[in-house]
């Protein structure tokens, strides 16, 4: 968002960061890191721009689990349900993520659509090593594919645990599967992802 803004906007932002003495590295408790800590810059932004920054504290899980006013419809197990259970059926009434839709065909599914994604809390049942599945949350602003990584042995009496992870190139915009996530003003460098369309776009 800032990278495509005028120099004046970047100068003002940098000045605010310095004025509020916002630090890039903080000493936080686990609870603060996950569920929110006081940050003067965030608090000021929530006062000045309440429609954009509608929170006064910033925490990893607090932000990740906040879907705002979005309506997520899930596929639940039933005899008539043909989709994989516990995956997202529709996001705000559509299986298409419109912020990443093809401009020439905005109502057509593409590689950046939901495509039977989990919402990150409920996962498919009866997982196997060859089962890969994407997850979607507003905090990611895109689907992220999970792939099997390894097996962890548990104490006797407990089931075997499969460990899944994101692939190293999940944010590599040069790959065909990721090109549809490129913003209109160009792709970001590998390792970065643009979440602004899910928060600051109409």
mmCIF file of C-alpha atoms in Angstrom, residues 33-181:
data_model
loop_
_atom_site.group_PDB
_atom_site.id
_atom_site.type_symbol
_atom_site.label_atom_id
_atom_site.label_comp_id
_atom_site.label_asym_id
_atom_site.label_seq_id
_atom_site.Cartn_x
_atom_site.Cartn_y
_atom_site.Cartn_z
ATOM 1 C CA UNK A 33 1.855 -11.064 21.347
ATOM 2 C CA UNK A 34 -1.165 -13.244 20.565
ATOM 3 C CA UNK A 35 -4.090 -11.211 21.903
ATOM 4 C CA UNK A 36 -2.942 -7.618 21.737
ATOM 5 C CA UNK A 37 -0.536 -5.091 23.183
ATOM 6 C CA UNK A 38 -0.713 -1.323 23.445
ATOM 7 C CA UNK A 39 0.959 0.480 20.578
ATOM 8 C CA UNK A 40 0.716 4.252 20.441
ATOM 9 C CA UNK A 41 0.805 4.347 16.640
ATOM 10 C CA UNK A 42 -2.026 1.800 16.325
ATOM 11 C CA UNK A 43 -4.065 3.574 18.992
ATOM 12 C CA UNK A 44 -3.649 6.920 17.251
ATOM 13 C CA UNK A 45 -4.525 5.384 13.876
ATOM 14 C CA UNK A 46 -7.708 3.842 15.307
ATOM 15 C CA UNK A 47 -8.754 7.314 16.448
ATOM 16 C CA UNK A 48 -7.870 9.147 13.239
ATOM 17 C CA UNK A 49 -8.941 6.399 10.793
ATOM 18 C CA UNK A 50 -11.594 4.345 12.627
ATOM 19 C CA UNK A 51 -13.054 2.898 9.413
ATOM 20 C CA UNK A 52 -9.645 1.537 8.387
ATOM 21 C CA UNK A 53 -8.097 0.738 11.770
ATOM 22 C CA UNK A 54 -10.994 -0.409 13.947
ATOM 23 C CA UNK A 55 -8.832 -1.817 16.748
ATOM 24 C CA UNK A 56 -6.678 -0.099 19.356
ATOM 25 C CA UNK A 57 -4.445 -3.066 20.181
ATOM 26 C CA UNK A 58 -2.497 -5.348 17.875
ATOM 27 C CA UNK A 59 -2.145 -9.096 18.480
ATOM 28 C CA UNK A 60 -1.338 -11.919 16.077
ATOM 29 C CA UNK A 61 -4.290 -14.216 16.822
ATOM 30 C CA UNK A 62 -6.581 -11.314 17.664
ATOM 31 C CA UNK A 63 -6.159 -9.955 14.142
ATOM 32 C CA UNK A 64 -6.043 -13.337 12.408
ATOM 33 C CA UNK A 65 -9.308 -14.546 13.940
ATOM 34 C CA UNK A 66 -11.196 -11.304 13.368
ATOM 35 C CA UNK A 67 -13.261 -11.690 10.198
ATOM 36 C CA UNK A 68 -15.130 -8.429 10.747
ATOM 37 C CA UNK A 69 -18.485 -8.337 8.957
ATOM 38 C CA UNK A 70 -17.620 -11.080 6.468
ATOM 39 C CA UNK A 71 -20.052 -14.000 6.228
ATOM 40 C CA UNK A 72 -18.444 -17.423 5.795
ATOM 41 C CA UNK A 73 -20.594 -20.410 4.795
ATOM 42 C CA UNK A 74 -19.135 -23.822 5.615
ATOM 43 C CA UNK A 75 -19.804 -27.225 4.075
ATOM 44 C CA UNK A 76 -20.844 -29.605 6.861
ATOM 45 C CA UNK A 77 -21.029 -33.413 6.706
ATOM 46 C CA UNK A 78 -24.290 -34.754 5.299
ATOM 47 C CA UNK A 79 -25.485 -37.463 2.947
ATOM 48 C CA UNK A 80 -26.295 -34.900 0.267
ATOM 49 C CA UNK A 81 -23.106 -32.874 0.674
ATOM 50 C CA UNK A 82 -20.605 -33.642 -2.083
ATOM 51 C CA UNK A 83 -17.937 -31.145 -1.045
ATOM 52 C CA UNK A 84 -15.167 -31.950 1.410
ATOM 53 C CA UNK A 85 -16.612 -31.401 4.917
ATOM 54 C CA UNK A 86 -15.506 -28.419 6.978
ATOM 55 C CA UNK A 87 -14.365 -26.382 4.008
ATOM 56 C CA UNK A 88 -15.536 -22.929 2.976
ATOM 57 C CA UNK A 89 -18.535 -23.097 0.686
ATOM 58 C CA UNK A 90 -18.914 -19.351 0.137
ATOM 59 C CA UNK A 91 -17.230 -16.178 1.329
ATOM 60 C CA UNK A 92 -19.728 -13.320 1.406
ATOM 61 C CA UNK A 93 -22.013 -15.354 -0.830
ATOM 62 C CA UNK A 94 -19.435 -16.369 -3.430
ATOM 63 C CA UNK A 95 -16.725 -19.031 -3.885
ATOM 64 C CA UNK A 96 -14.656 -16.375 -5.657
ATOM 65 C CA UNK A 97 -12.301 -14.031 -3.825
ATOM 66 C CA UNK A 98 -13.236 -10.918 -5.756
ATOM 67 C CA UNK A 99 -10.116 -8.999 -4.752
ATOM 68 C CA UNK A 100 -8.126 -11.534 -6.805
ATOM 69 C CA UNK A 101 -10.664 -12.201 -9.558
ATOM 70 C CA UNK A 102 -9.721 -11.953 -13.211
ATOM 71 C CA UNK A 103 -10.608 -8.435 -14.358
ATOM 72 C CA UNK A 104 -11.796 -9.789 -17.716
ATOM 73 C CA UNK A 105 -13.967 -12.472 -16.096
ATOM 74 C CA UNK A 106 -14.719 -11.374 -12.513
ATOM 75 C CA UNK A 107 -17.333 -14.085 -11.944
ATOM 76 C CA UNK A 108 -15.207 -17.019 -13.068
ATOM 77 C CA UNK A 109 -13.233 -19.259 -10.724
ATOM 78 C CA UNK A 110 -9.458 -19.072 -10.978
ATOM 79 C CA UNK A 111 -6.438 -20.389 -9.081
ATOM 80 C CA UNK A 112 -6.962 -17.681 -6.472
ATOM 81 C CA UNK A 113 -10.537 -18.737 -5.682
ATOM 82 C CA UNK A 114 -11.406 -20.581 -2.468
ATOM 83 C CA UNK A 115 -11.149 -24.032 -4.065
ATOM 84 C CA UNK A 116 -12.356 -26.063 -1.050
ATOM 85 C CA UNK A 117 -10.272 -24.157 1.488
ATOM 86 C CA UNK A 118 -10.443 -24.710 5.215
ATOM 87 C CA UNK A 119 -10.964 -21.613 7.354
ATOM 88 C CA UNK A 120 -8.012 -22.412 9.608
ATOM 89 C CA UNK A 121 -9.843 -23.693 12.692
ATOM 90 C CA UNK A 122 -11.774 -26.695 11.381
ATOM 91 C CA UNK A 123 -9.801 -29.052 9.177
ATOM 92 C CA UNK A 124 -10.805 -31.978 6.942
ATOM 93 C CA UNK A 125 -11.430 -35.271 8.705
ATOM 94 C CA UNK A 126 -9.480 -38.481 8.142
ATOM 95 C CA UNK A 127 -6.303 -36.759 6.981
ATOM 96 C CA UNK A 128 -3.793 -38.806 5.015
ATOM 97 C CA UNK A 129 -0.202 -38.123 4.012
ATOM 98 C CA UNK A 130 -1.157 -37.490 0.399
ATOM 99 C CA UNK A 131 -3.897 -35.013 1.296
ATOM 100 C CA UNK A 132 -3.018 -31.379 0.634
ATOM 101 C CA UNK A 133 -5.469 -28.618 1.387
ATOM 102 C CA UNK A 134 -5.520 -24.812 1.386
ATOM 103 C CA UNK A 135 -6.640 -22.586 4.231
ATOM 104 C CA UNK A 136 -8.114 -19.110 3.968
ATOM 105 C CA UNK A 137 -8.405 -16.294 6.448
ATOM 106 C CA UNK A 138 -8.929 -12.601 5.937
ATOM 107 C CA UNK A 139 -5.634 -11.963 7.741
ATOM 108 C CA UNK A 140 -3.809 -13.777 4.916
ATOM 109 C CA UNK A 141 -6.014 -12.225 2.213
ATOM 110 C CA UNK A 142 -5.460 -15.337 0.108
ATOM 111 C CA UNK A 143 -5.479 -19.101 0.283
ATOM 112 C CA UNK A 144 -2.351 -20.812 1.581
ATOM 113 C CA UNK A 145 -1.741 -24.473 0.667
ATOM 114 C CA UNK A 146 -0.773 -26.859 3.455
ATOM 115 C CA UNK A 147 1.238 -29.944 2.500
ATOM 116 C CA UNK A 148 2.259 -32.996 4.503
ATOM 117 C CA UNK A 149 5.706 -32.636 6.059
ATOM 118 C CA UNK A 150 6.287 -35.386 8.609
ATOM 119 C CA UNK A 151 4.751 -37.752 11.143
ATOM 120 C CA UNK A 152 5.055 -37.336 14.888
ATOM 121 C CA UNK A 153 4.766 -40.359 17.159
ATOM 122 C CA UNK A 154 2.640 -39.804 20.228
ATOM 123 C CA UNK A 155 2.550 -41.733 23.533
ATOM 124 C CA UNK A 156 0.776 -45.095 23.554
ATOM 125 C CA UNK A 157 -2.974 -44.657 23.375
ATOM 126 C CA UNK A 158 -2.859 -41.469 21.296
ATOM 127 C CA UNK A 159 -3.296 -41.248 17.511
ATOM 128 C CA UNK A 160 -0.408 -40.566 15.165
ATOM 129 C CA UNK A 161 -0.011 -36.885 14.331
ATOM 130 C CA UNK A 162 0.634 -35.628 10.804
ATOM 131 C CA UNK A 163 2.513 -32.354 10.568
ATOM 132 C CA UNK A 164 1.701 -30.023 7.678
ATOM 133 C CA UNK A 165 3.498 -26.890 6.574
ATOM 134 C CA UNK A 166 3.500 -24.188 3.929
ATOM 135 C CA UNK A 167 5.861 -24.685 1.014
ATOM 136 C CA UNK A 168 8.918 -22.382 0.941
ATOM 137 C CA UNK A 169 7.759 -20.766 -2.313
ATOM 138 C CA UNK A 170 4.197 -20.086 -1.152
ATOM 139 C CA UNK A 171 4.783 -16.325 -1.558
ATOM 140 C CA UNK A 172 6.736 -16.533 -4.799
ATOM 141 C CA UNK A 173 4.690 -14.444 -7.233
ATOM 142 C CA UNK A 174 6.669 -15.671 -10.240
ATOM 143 C CA UNK A 175 4.927 -19.065 -10.014
ATOM 144 C CA UNK A 176 1.856 -19.568 -12.201
ATOM 145 C CA UNK A 177 -0.282 -20.514 -9.191
ATOM 146 C CA UNK A 178 0.559 -17.210 -7.493
ATOM 147 C CA UNK A 179 0.434 -14.711 -10.350
ATOM 148 C CA UNK A 180 -3.247 -14.023 -9.763
ATOM 149 C CA UNK A 181 -2.282 -12.609 -6.346
#
